Backbone as a ProteinNet text record, in pm:
[ID]
protein_1_A
[PRIMARY]
GRTLFVRGVPYGATRSALAAYFGEAVGAVASVHLLKDAATGLGTGAAFVKCESAADVAAALGGDFAFGGRPLVVAKAVDRGEAKNLRDADRLGLAKKRRLDGAGDGRHLALADEGLVARGDAAAAGLPDGDLKKRERAREEQRSKLKNPLFHVNPLRLSVRNLAKHVGDADLKALALGTPDLDRGALGACKVIRDAAAGGKASGPSKGYGFVEFADHDSALRALRHLNNNPALFHACGASKPTDRHRAPRGDAPLPRPIVAFAVENV
[TERTIARY]
3782.9	3866.8	3794.9	3664.4	3586.6	3542.7	3598.2	3550.8	3662.1	3630.3	3720.9	3681.2	3782.2	3757.2	3794.8	3701.5	3719.6	3712.9	3812.6	3814.8	3811.8	3772	3762.4	3629.4	3529.3	3397.1	3327.5	3277.3	3205.1	3088.8	3061.6	2958.2	2820.2	2797	2665.7	2648.7	2748.2	2741.4	2631.9	2570.1	2469.4	2523.7	2462.4	2506	2489.8	2378.1	2353.2	2454.2	2490.6	2587.3	2725.5	2764.9	2894	2894.6	2784.1	2774.8	2788.6	2724.3	2732.8	2874.8	2939.4	3076.4	3173.3	3171.6	3264	3224	3097.4	3055.6	3122.9	3141.1	3208.5	3360.2	3412	3556.6	3622.5	3552.7	3613.4	3549.6	3419	3348	3217	3148.6	3017.4	3025.8	2933.4	2931	2811.5	2839.3	2732.8	2659.7	2733.5	2670.4	2765.3	2707.4	2784.7	2733.2	2824.1	2785.3	2858.4	2783.2	2840.6	2854.9	2971.2	2993.7	2941.9	2875.9	2821.8	2866.3	2877.7	2912.9	2795.8	2823.6	2716.8	2642.4	2712.9	2650.7	2567.9	2617.1	2550.5	2468.4	2498.3	2428.6	2479.1	2584.4	2639.5	2749.3	2773.6	2874.9	3014.4	3100.8	3239.9	3335	3283.2	3370.3	3434.4	3379.2	3434.1	3320.9	3357.7	3257.2	3322.4	3240.9	3281.9	3209.8	3286.5	3230	3259.1	3154.1	3170.7	3154.3	3257.8	3256.6	3210.4	3169.3	3128.2	3248.6	3365.7	3483.3	3603.4	3677.2	3800.6	3905.7	3899	3994.8	3976.5	3852.7	3827.2	3887.3	3879.8	3937.8	4089	4152.6	4297.4	4340.3	4263.6	4297.5	4279	4187.1	4157.9	4264.7	4335.3	4433.8	4545.2	4575.1	4680	4631	4502.9	4448.6	4414.2	4390.9	4353	4201.8	4136.6	3991.6	3955.1	3851.6	3799.9	3648.9	3580.1	3433.4	3382.9	3292.7	3239.3	3345.5	3448.1	3554.8	3658.5	3650.4	3745.5	3819.3	3951.8	4025.9	3986.6	3979.3	3945.1	4068.6	4078	4183.8	4119.8	4167.6	4105.8	4203.3	4157.9	4240.4	4155.6	4220.7	4149.2	4097.1	3969.7	3910.9	3970	3980	4032.9	3928.3	3950.6	3853.9	3868.5	3776.6	3772.2	3900.9	3955.5	4075.7	4193	4215.6	4326.7	4301.6	4175.3	4142	4175.7	4146.4	4176.9	4327.8	4404.5	4550	4605.6	4555.4	4602	4562.4	4439.5	4391	4472.1	4498.8	4576.8	4717.8	4779.9	4915	4916	4810.9	4802.5	4785.1	4702.3	4678.7	4805.1	4876.5	5000.4	5100	5111.9	5204.2	5162	5031.5	4979.7	5000.8	4973.8	4991.6	5138	5228.9	5371.7	5413.6	5366.5	5402	5353.5	5231.3	5178	5249.7	5294.8	5373.7	5504.5	5566.2	5692.7	5673.4	5558.2	5531.7	5478.2	5456	5399.4	5252.8	5184.1	5039.9	5013	5062.8	5058.2	4922.9	4924.4	4802.5	4710.5	4761.6	4678	4558.9	4565.4	4454.6	4364.3	4400	4317.9	4289.4	4388.7	4366.7	4329.9	4374.5	4343	4192.7	4118.9	3974.3	3899.9	3968.9	3903	3855.5	3919.7	3883.3	3777.8	3743.6	3643.7	3507.6	3447.5	3316.9	3321.4	3440.8	3453.9	3395.7	3308.1	3250.7	3270.7	3345.2	3375.1	3316.9	3304.1	3254.1	3341.2	3274.7	3347.5	3366.8	3349.1	3359.9	3240.2	3262.8	3152.5	3041.1	3079.1	2980.1	2893.9	2937.3	2861.8	2757	2753.5	2657.4	2514.8	2431	2292	2272	2377.6	2367.7	2320.7	2223	2178.5	2292.9	2291.5	2397.9	2402.6	2285.7	2282.2	2355.2	2342.9	2414	2564.4	2607.6	2750.8	2806.6	2729.7	2774.5	2784.5	2688.4	2693.6	2816.8	2848.1	2966.6	3094.1	3097.6	3216.2	3234.2	3124.4	3132.9	3176.3	3122.3	3159.5	3306.5	3354.6	3495.9	3586.6	3548.3	3629.1	3630.6	3515.6	3508.3	3597	3593.6	3676.6	3825.1	3866.5	4007.4	4051.8	3964.9	3998.1	4020.1	3932.8	3947	4074.9	4104.5	4217.4	4352.8	4352.6	4478.2	4523.1	4426.9	4454.6	4490.6	4608.3	4650.5	4565.1	4476.1	4389.3	4265.6	4243.9	4130	4173.3	4084.4	4112.6	3986	4001	3887.5	3848.5	3722	3673.4	3635.7	3706.5	3678.8	3552.6	3485.6	3366.9	3238.5	3249.6	3132.4	3116.5	2996.2	2967.3	2888.4	2921	2843.5	2752.5	2623	2525.5	2457.4	2479.8	2423.6	2319.3	2258	2157.8	2030.3	1999.9	1878.7	1758.1	1645.2	1520.8	1474.6	1394.6	1352.1	1267.4	1200.3	1113.9	1191.5	1318.9	1398	1436.4	1397	1429.3	1529.1	1553.8	1651.4	1617	1489	1447.1	1463.9	1435.4	1452.8	1600.6	1686.2	1829.5	1880.3	1830.2	1868.4	1823.8	1702.5	1650.4	1736.2	1782.5	1869.6	1997.5	2057.8	2183.1	2162.5	2049.1	2022.1	1994.8	1970.2	1951.2	2080.4	2192.7	2322.8	2331.2	2359.4	2367.6	2472	2436.6	2527.3	2576.3	2505.9	2545.4	2495.8	2585	2546.7	2471	2345.9	2262	2326	2397.5	2461.2	2576.4	2627.2	2739.1	2692.7	2561.8	2508.7	2488.7	2543.4	2529.6	2428.7	2461.5	2369.4	2347	2223	2184.7	2111.2	2165.1	2106.2	2104.3	1985	1968.8	1985.1	2066.3	2092.9	1981.6	1932.4	1819.5	1851.7	1777.3	1789.8	1734.5	1787.7	1737.8	1599.6	1508.4	1372.1	1364.1	1244.1	1224.5	1276.1	1349.4	1406.8	1546.6	1597.7	1735.3	1757.3	1651	1667.3	1669.2	1752.6	1765.9	1649.8	1530.7	1411.4	1336.3	1402	1340.3	1351.2	1337.2	1346	1485.3	1488.6	1615.2	1705.5	1835.6	1932.6	1975.9	1921.2	1950.8	2074.1	2124.8	2237.9	2233.5	2309.7	2312.7	2437.2	2445.1	2561.2	2516.2	2594.7	2568.3	2697.3	2687.6	2804.8	2802.4	2922.8	2935.8	3036.6	3022.8	3112.1	3247	3253	3378.8	3389.9	3514.1	3539.9	3483.7	3493.2	3444.5	3295.7	3217.8	3074.5	3049.4	3126.4	3111.9	3145.3	3251.4	3292.6	3188.3	3134.7	3032.3	2908.2	2868.8	2750.7	2776.5	2896	2929.1	2916.1	2971.1	2970.8	2831.9	2743.9	2606	2523	2538.2	2453.4	2496.6	2626.9	2677.2	2642.1	2582.8	2554.1	2462.8	2377.2	2288.8	2156.7	2130.4	2007.4	1880.7	1893	1775.7	1725	1805.7	1768.1	1723.2	1677.1	1635.8	1527.1	1442.3	1329.9	1375.6	1501.6	1554.4	1616.2	1621.3	1690.2	1600.9	1522.4	1452.8	1309.7	1247.6	1106.7	1091.2	994.7	974.2	873.9	792.9	695.3	674.2	621.5	610	540	439.6	365.2	449.8	561.8	647.8	763.8	768	887.5	927.8	831.4	863.9	816	801.7	755.9	874.4	908.4	1023.9	992.7	1096.4	1075.1	1022.5	948.8	894.7	1002.5	979	1069.4	1210.1	1307.1	1447.8	1513.2	1436.7	1492.7	1600.1	1713.3	1820.4	1771.5	1820.5	1779.7	1877	1826.7	1914.4	1960.6	2079.8	2137.4	2205.7	2217.1	2286.5	2434.1	2485.6	2627.6	2687	2766.9	2814.5	2965.7	3024.5	3169.4	3200.3	3323.8	3365	3370.8	3322.5	3312.9	3451.5	3470.4	3594.7	3567.4	3650.5	3623.2	3748.1	3725.4	3833.9	3872.4	4002.1	4047.4	4010
5638.3	5523.4	5408.4	5423.2	5314.7	5345.8	5451.8	5494.2	5493.3	5438.9	5437.2	5546.5	5610.1	5704.7	5632.6	5624.2	5544	5633.8	5623.4	5698.3	5601.7	5652.8	5569.3	5498.7	5543.9	5481.2	5512.2	5412.7	5440.1	5536.1	5623.8	5724.5	5664	5546.6	5484.9	5397.4	5393.2	5306.4	5351.7	5255.9	5286.7	5254.5	5312.8	5288.5	5141.8	5082.3	4943	4849	4877.4	4792.2	4803.6	4925.8	4944.2	4878.6	4890.5	4829.4	4677.9	4618.6	4473.9	4432.2	4512.6	4479.9	4484.6	4595.2	4607.7	4516.3	4480.5	4385.7	4251.2	4210.8	4085.5	4099.9	4215.5	4232.9	4271.4	4344	4399.6	4344.1	4351.4	4312.2	4387.2	4377.1	4441	4592.1	4645.2	4787.5	4854.5	4965	5037.7	5132.8	5201.1	5296.8	5330.2	5384	5429.8	5567.3	5660.3	5795.6	5828.4	5846.5	5883.1	6034.5	6083.1	6226.4	6277.4	6394.2	6454	6598.8	6644.2	6782.5	6872.2	6975.9	7061.6	7135	7170.1	7249	7163.2	7043.8	6961.6	6848.1	6808	6694	6561.3	6562.5	6439.9	6384.6	6255	6190.9	6242.1	6242.7	6287	6169.1	6047.2	5930.9	5895.2	5945.7	5917	5882.8	5812.2	5771.7	5748.5	5757.9	5717.2	5587	5489.4	5361	5343.1	5344.7	5330.3	5184.1	5128.2	4987.7	4973.9	4853.9	4827.9	4819.1	4783.3	4760.8	4838.9	4903.2	4973.1	4874.2	4751.2	4648.6	4617	4618.5	4593.4	4703.8	4828.6	4941.1	4924.6	4892.6	4875.5	4763.4	4655.4	4541.3	4574	4667.3	4700.6	4788.9	4866.8	4960.4	4885.6	4930.9	4866.7	4750.4	4715.8	4605.6	4646.2	4548	4573.1	4555.6	4658.8	4655	4699.2	4639.5	4679.6	4664.4	4762.4	4761	4810.9	4736	4775.7	4783.5	4698.6	4697.5	4806.6	4883.4	4992.2	4970.6	4993.5	4982	5093.7	5060.8	5158.8	5193.6	5318.7	5364.1	5382.2	5306	5303.9	5357	5452.3	5510.9	5531.3	5553.4	5581.7	5724.9	5745.3	5878.9	5964.5	6094.9	6189.4	6297.4	6380.3	6486.1	6600.7	6696.6	6804.5	6886.5	6917.3	6999.5	6932.8	6805.9	6733.7	6712.2	6688.3	6669.7	6794.1	6912.6	7037.3	7053.8	7023.7	7034.9	6940.9	6817.7	6721	6764.6	6817.1	6859.5	6977.3	7075.2	7191.3	7150.2	7061.8	7016.7	6939.2	6857.3	6777.9	6867.5	6971.9	7062	7138.9	7184.3	7257.1	7167.5	7042.9	6949.5	6913.9	6895.9	6861	6975.2	7097.7	7212.9	7226.3	7207.9	7218.7	7110.5	6986.8	6876.7	6902.3	6954.9	6976.9	7090.2	7189.8	7296.3	7238.9	7151.4	7091.7	6997.5	6929.6	6835.7	6904.4	7033.7	7104.2	7071.5	7042	7010.9	6903.5	6786	6676.3	6610.7	6485.1	6415.7	6387.8	6394.8	6367.4	6461	6576.6	6672.1	6658.3	6571.2	6545.4	6674.1	6762	6892.6	6882.4	6776.8	6762.8	6751.6	6704.8	6688.2	6820.8	6927.6	7057.6	7109.5	7068.4	7116.5	7029.8	6918.3	6829.5	6899.5	6905.9	6968.8	7118	7174.7	7319.1	7361.8	7462.4	7521.5	7672	7728.7	7871.6	7939.6	8071.7	8149	8122.1	8102.1	8075.3	7927.8	7843.6	7699.5	7650.2	7543.2	7484.9	7438.6	7390.7	7341.9	7454	7579.8	7693.8	7744	7687.7	7731.7	7706	7807.3	7794.2	7798	7828.8	7833.7	7972.7	7982	8113.5	8192	8323.4	8405.8	8392.7	8377.1	8360.2	8235.1	8126.7	8003.3	8021.7	8094.5	8119.8	8200.4	8299.7	8379.3	8294.3	8203.7	8113.1	8023.7	7975.9	7891.5	7969.6	8094.2	8176.9	8203	8229.2	8250	8122.6	8007.8	7880.8	7850	7881.4	7856.9	7944.9	8069.7	8160.4	8114.8	8069.4	8018.7	7895.5	7809	7688.5	7723.4	7815.3	7855.6	7916.4	7997.4	8062.3	7958.7	7859.6	7756.1	7674.5	7639.9	7551	7619.8	7751.7	7819	7779.1	7737.1	7691.8	7543.6	7503.3	7362.7	7267.3	7319.4	7232.6	7189.7	7247.8	7209	7109.8	7016.7	6917.1	6892.2	6823.8	6785.7	6643.3	6624.2	6492.3	6412.8	6303.8	6228.3	6143.8	6140.6	6056.9	6138	6270	6352.7	6463	6475.6	6578.5	6692.5	6813	6930.9	6959.9	6971.1	6995.3	7128.8	7225.6	7360.1	7389.8	7505.7	7554.8	7471.7	7415.3	7335.6	7425.1	7388.9	7461.8	7437.6	7527.7	7521.2	7397.3	7342.4	7226.7	7096	7095.6	6972.8	6934.4	6814.5	6764.4	6650.8	6588	6479.5	6366.2	6326.8	6216.6	6252.2	6379.4	6423.6	6420.7	6464.8	6464.7	6322.2	6230.5	6089.4	6035.2	6071.5	6025.4	6078	6203.3	6258.7	6177.1	6146.1	6070.5	5930.6	5867.6	5732	5727.7	5844.2	5849.7	5837.3	5831.2	5816.1	5680.4	5676.1	5547	5454.9	5327.1	5221.2	5243.3	5325.3	5346.3	5230.7	5174.4	5070.1	5135.7	5097.4	5159.6	5148	5038.6	5018.1	5113.1	5179	5272.1	5409.9	5434.9	5566.1	5573.3	5678.4	5696.8	5804.3	5887.5	5990.6	6098.1	6144.4	6254.5	6357.1	6477.1	6574.2	6714	6774	6914	7000.2	7103.9	7189.1	7292.1	7308.3	7397.1	7499.7	7609.4	7710.4	7654.3	7704.5	7662.2	7721.1	7636.3	7681.4	7707	7729.6	7753.1	7633.4	7660.2	7552.7	7517.8	7584.2	7563.3	7444	7368.9	7253.1	7296	7227.1	7262.3	7203.2	7254.5	7203.8	7315.1	7428.7	7541.2	7527.6	7637.3	7632	7592.1	7530.9	7487.1	7606.7	7586.2	7688.4	7676.2	7577.4	7563.9	7481.1	7409	7320.5	7201.2	7097.4	6977.5	6896.9	6780.2	6693.5	6550.5	6479	6338.1	6261.2	6152.5	6071.8	5939.7	5884.7	5758	5669	5538.9	5443.1	5435.9	5478.3	5472	5591.2	5622	5740.5	5725.7	5606.5	5587.8	5621.2	5580.8	5610.2	5759.4	5824.3	5968.6	6043	6001.6	6066.9	6046	5926.5	5896.9	5983.6	5997.5	6078.7	6226.1	6274.6	6415.5	6445.4	6358.5	6383.5	6371.5	6296.3	6287.1	6407.5	6447.4	6552.5	6692.6	6717.7	6853.1	6908.7	7027.4	7100.4	7022.8	6936.9	6854.6	6928.8	6975.7	7052.8	6969.3	6835.8	6750.1	6753	6806.5	6811.9	6951.9	7031.2	7168.7	7174.9	7068.9	7069.6	7071.9	7030.7	7032.4	7167.5	7255.9	7383.7	7505.4	7506.5	7628.9	7640.5	7528	7535.6	7606.6	7695.3	7771.1	7705.1	7614.1	7543.9	7404	7310.1	7171.5	7152.2	7234.5	7215.5	7248.4	7318.8	7356.4	7259.8	7151	7067.4	7013.2	6973.7	6911.9	6996	7125.9	7214.8	7292.3	7270.1	7337	7484.4	7570.8	7712.8	7732.2	7841.5	7867.7	7914.3	7883.3	7931.4	7877.3	7966.5	7927.9	7975.1	7990	8036.7	7939.6	7992.7	7904.7	7817.5	7695	7601.2	7605	7626.1	7618.4	7474.7	7458.5	7324.5	7307.9	7183.4	7159.9	7199.3	7250.3	7284.3	7184.4	7092.1	6980.3	6975.4	6955.2	6943.8	6857.3	6812.1	6742.2	6841.7	6802.3	6890.5	6925.1	7052.2	7097.9	7110.2	7043.4	7033.8	7060	7103.4	7117.4	6978.4	6948.2	6813.3	6777.6
3440.6	3412.4	3348	3324.3	3263.2	3120.4	3061.9	2929.7	2826.2	2708.6	2594.2	2495.6	2434.3	2325.1	2196.3	2103.3	1981.4	1858.6	1772.3	1645.8	1528.7	1411.9	1292.3	1280.5	1357.5	1355.1	1221.7	1149.8	1024.3	1048.3	953.2	969.6	990.5	935.8	948.1	1071	1158.8	1276.6	1372.2	1441.4	1541.4	1680.7	1781.2	1919.3	1957.4	1917.5	1954.1	1889.5	1762.6	1693.6	1758.4	1795.7	1862.1	2000.2	2071.4	2203.6	2193.7	2093.3	2074.8	2039.7	1952.6	1910.9	2028.9	2103.3	2216	2331.6	2339.8	2440.9	2422.3	2295.8	2265.4	2271.3	2223.3	2212.6	2343.7	2429.3	2550.9	2678	2687.2	2807.3	2814.7	2925.5	2939.8	2916	2833.7	2799	2866.9	2934.8	3003.8	2911	2821.4	2730.5	2616.4	2508.4	2391.4	2352.4	2326.9	2284.6	2154.1	2044.6	1914.7	1906.9	1869	1858.6	1724.5	1726.9	1605	1592.4	1468.3	1442.3	1481.9	1560.1	1611.2	1500.1	1392.3	1285.4	1191.2	1157.8	1057	1114.8	1239.2	1297.5	1246.2	1163.1	1106.8	1197.2	1187.6	1268.8	1240.1	1343.4	1328	1315	1327.3	1319.6	1452.4	1563.1	1695.5	1792.1	1900	1998.7	2134.2	2238.6	2372.9	2405.4	2453.5	2494.3	2643.6	2724.1	2868.7	2907.3	2970.5	3010.9	3155.7	3191	3328.7	3422	3366	3448.8	3397.9	3488.7	3451.9	3404.6	3453.7	3410.9	3262.6	3214.3	3072.1	2986.3	3033.7	2961.3	2952	3064.1	3066.7	2972.9	2969.8	2884.6	2736.5	2706.4	2567	2503.8	2586.2	2532.7	2461	2340.3	2261.7	2178.7	2192.9	2114.7	1972.5	1887.9	1748.1	1734.1	1681.3	1665.4	1523.8	1469	1337	1340.4	1284.1	1284.7	1150.4	1089.8	960.3	852.6	865	765.9	783.2	893.8	915.2	1047	1048.9	1174.6	1270.8	1397.4	1500.3	1582.7	1623	1713.1	1850.7	1948.2	2080.2	2185.3	2264.9	2370.6	2494.5	2607.4	2730.7	2727.1	2758.6	2756.5	2868.6	2843.3	2941.8	2967.5	3070.7	3100.4	3000.8	3005.5	2906	2902.5	3020.6	3025	2958.1	2990.8	2929.5	2780.7	2743	2601.6	2520.8	2577.1	2507.3	2490	2594.7	2585.3	2478.7	2477.8	2377.9	2237.3	2223.5	2092	2039.8	2125.5	2083.3	2042.9	2121.4	2089.7	1958.4	1938.6	1816.5	1694.4	1708.8	1595.3	1559.1	1659.3	1631.4	1561	1610.3	1548	1407.7	1387	1255.2	1156.6	1200.9	1113.1	1071.4	1167.2	1136.1	1037.8	1059.7	971.6	829.6	817.6	683.2	612.1	687.6	623.8	571.9	649.9	607.9	489.3	488.1	379	254.8	262	146.9	127.5	239	232.2	129.3	155	58.5	44.5	-5.6	-42.7	75	197.1	312.3	321.5	257.6	259.2	137.7	44.4	-75.1	-152.5	-162.7	-225.2	-372.3	-439.4	-582.3	-605.6	-504.5	-519.6	-512.1	-470.7	-458.9	-594.1	-701.9	-835.4	-902.6	-842.7	-903.4	-906.1	-1023.8	-1039.2	-1061.2	-1074	-1092.4	-1227.9	-1226	-1347.2	-1337.4	-1430.9	-1429.1	-1552.2	-1545.8	-1660.3	-1782.3	-1896.3	-2019.3	-2046.9	-1945.9	-1967.7	-2049.4	-2125.1	-2201.5	-2109.2	-1990	-1893.7	-1837.3	-1855.8	-1803.3	-1901	-2021.6	-2122.5	-2073.3	-2078.4	-2036	-1886.1	-1811.6	-1665.6	-1622	-1533.9	-1487.5	-1424.5	-1442.2	-1385.4	-1233	-1171.8	-1027	-981.8	-1060.7	-1028.4	-1039.9	-1142.8	-1160.2	-1042.9	-997.5	-883.7	-757.2	-738.8	-623.6	-631.1	-751	-768.1	-737.7	-780.6	-755.2	-605.7	-535.6	-390.9	-319.4	-363.6	-301.9	-324.8	-445	-476.8	-391.4	-372.6	-291.7	-145.6	-97.4	40.6	56.8	-43.6	-40.9	-37.4	-122.8	-127.8	4	62	188.4	298.2	305.4	407.4	387.4	262.8	236.2	252.1	273.1	307.7	447.6	529.1	665	659.8	707.6	699.6	781.9	866.8	944.4	867.1	747.5	665.6	558.7	527.1	424.3	343.6	231.2	147.3	185	222.2	262.1	137	106.7	-16.3	-10.7	107.3	123.4	144.6	150.5	180.5	75.1	21.8	-78.1	-16.3	-58.6	-25.9	-144.8	-120	-227.2	-201.3	-290.9	-273.8	-381.3	-365.6	-460.1	-455.1	-339.7	-324.8	-298.8	-357.7	-333.3	-189.3	-138.6	0.7	30.4	-70.4	-44.8	-35.8	-71.8	-72.5	71.1	111.6	244.7	238.6	353.3	359.9	263.8	261	173.9	26.6	-8.5	-147.3	-186.1	-94.4	-121.3	-141.1	-60.3	-74.6	-210	-251.4	-380.2	-495.9	-485	-588.3	-598.2	-483.1	-483	-539.1	-503.1	-551	-700.9	-761.3	-905.7	-984	-914.5	-981.2	-1049.3	-1178.9	-1249.3	-1187	-1173.6	-1126.2	-983.7	-906.7	-767.2	-681.5	-600.7	-506.6	-391.5	-374.1	-271.2	-133.3	-110.3	18.5	44.9	-59.2	-42.7	2.7	-1.5	36	187.1	248	391.8	424.9	521.8	568.5	462.2	450.6	361.9	448.3	455.8	548.3	487.4	489.2	448.9	574.3	565.5	681	694.5	816.9	842.2	949.6	946.7	1051.8	1182.4	1292	1422.5	1445.4	1487.8	1519.5	1669.4	1718.5	1861.6	1939.6	2045.4	2124.3	2082.9	1975.9	1934.2	1843.6	1810.8	1724.7	1578.4	1499.2	1357.4	1277.6	1301.6	1233.4	1162.6	1142.6	1074.7	923.7	849.5	702.6	654.9	537.8	478.6	447.6	464.2	427.7	281.7	211	69.2	37.7	136.2	108	203.6	167.6	251.1	224.6	289.7	276.7	250.8	170.2	141.5	166.1	243	275.8	200.9	176.2	105.4	176.8	153.6	217.4	147.9	20.3	-52.9	-147.9	-185	-266.9	-408.5	-466.7	-603.5	-614.2	-514.2	-515.7	-501.1	-414.3	-395.9	-525.1	-591.3	-715.8	-825.1	-833.7	-934.9	-911.2	-785.6	-753.9	-782.1	-748.9	-775.6	-924.6	-1006.2	-1150.9	-1211.6	-1146.5	-1194.2	-1150.1	-1024.4	-968.4	-1008.9	-1008.9	-1029.4	-1166.4	-1167.2	-1291.5	-1386.6	-1332.1	-1414.1	-1436.2	-1559.2	-1584.4	-1567.7	-1573.7	-1557.1	-1412.8	-1321.4	-1180.3	-1138.8	-1236.2	-1208.3	-1102.1	-1096.2	-1002.6	-857.2	-831.8	-695.1	-660.6	-758.9	-738.5	-758.6	-864.7	-899.9	-855.6	-817.1	-780.2	-646.7	-638.4	-515.3	-422.6	-475.4	-392.2	-449	-369	-412.6	-546	-576.7	-701.7	-823.9	-803.6	-915.9	-935.7	-858.5	-855.6	-992.4	-1073.4	-1201.4	-1319.5	-1296.1	-1402.2	-1456.7	-1582.5	-1643.5	-1666.5	-1660.4	-1688.4	-1830.6	-1850.9	-1983.5	-2080.2	-2206.9	-2310.6	-2294.4	-2320.8	-2314.4	-2185.6	-2081.1	-1953.9	-1905.7	-1856.2	-1807	-1692.3	-1687	-1583.5	-1465.5	-1344.6	-1227.8	-1207.7	-1151.4	-1138.9	-1002.9	-956.6	-829.4	-837.8	-728	-715	-616.4	-666.8	-585.6	-586.5	-470.2	-456.1	-335.3	-324.9	-205	-90.1	25.9	140.4	194.1	232.3	295.4	444.4	525.8	668.4	751.7	873.5	969.5	1019.3	1016.5	1053.1	1195.9
[MASK]
+++++++++++++++++++++++++++++++++++++++++++++++++++++++++++++++++++++++++++++++++++++++++++++++++++++++++++++++++++++++++++++++++++++++++++++++++++++++++++++++++++++++++++++++++++++++++++++++++++++++++++++++++++++++++++++++++++++++++++++++++++++++++++++++++++++++++++

């Protein structure tokens, strides 16, 4: 009875900042827990805020809250069993609504085609056959997911594939910051996905893809159009070891390029 469930939390929010905000808006805060996606380690936009007093929780319900320029949805936290029942009911209702609406703009489906490069396109000229095959597999995976009404295209998060094994989080951030006219403050989390190492932590070798988050859609779109299929960024894709990072292939060998699209996620 002393915990609030908060949705709409900006991806870049920290526990201390949320604690300070709710400390002023609600009352004394005992702890804050930011929810993260188990597979990517990135924020889900939700948090639990534990208050010192149940009376503060009751008073907060129905109030208007905004943090980092975004409105927050605040509710009383429930136990796991009730949460599952509510989640299942919500998903069924959401799926039915989207079928009736014809899967409208709420899923941002039009963004699924942004950055698409297919065989025969002018943009595919000079592209390695292996890159084209990767793009075709990614497109098929995307289509398969979007047949399910619970999946949507995230307009603020980019999926970056075809990354070389040496590319880490800092390298991925540097690639994104190379976008012309990009506001540095609009760039959020940059994370390369890795295999689980000993102990279950995702600190093993890179899986060759990652995610980049942005504070606004315009910045995400600008970065996608700069990064995707850019032959000047071959060093982030084709080099097999750090010493090869800035060494172009010999002769007229095709240049590997980043494969970038808006991320498709389960709602």
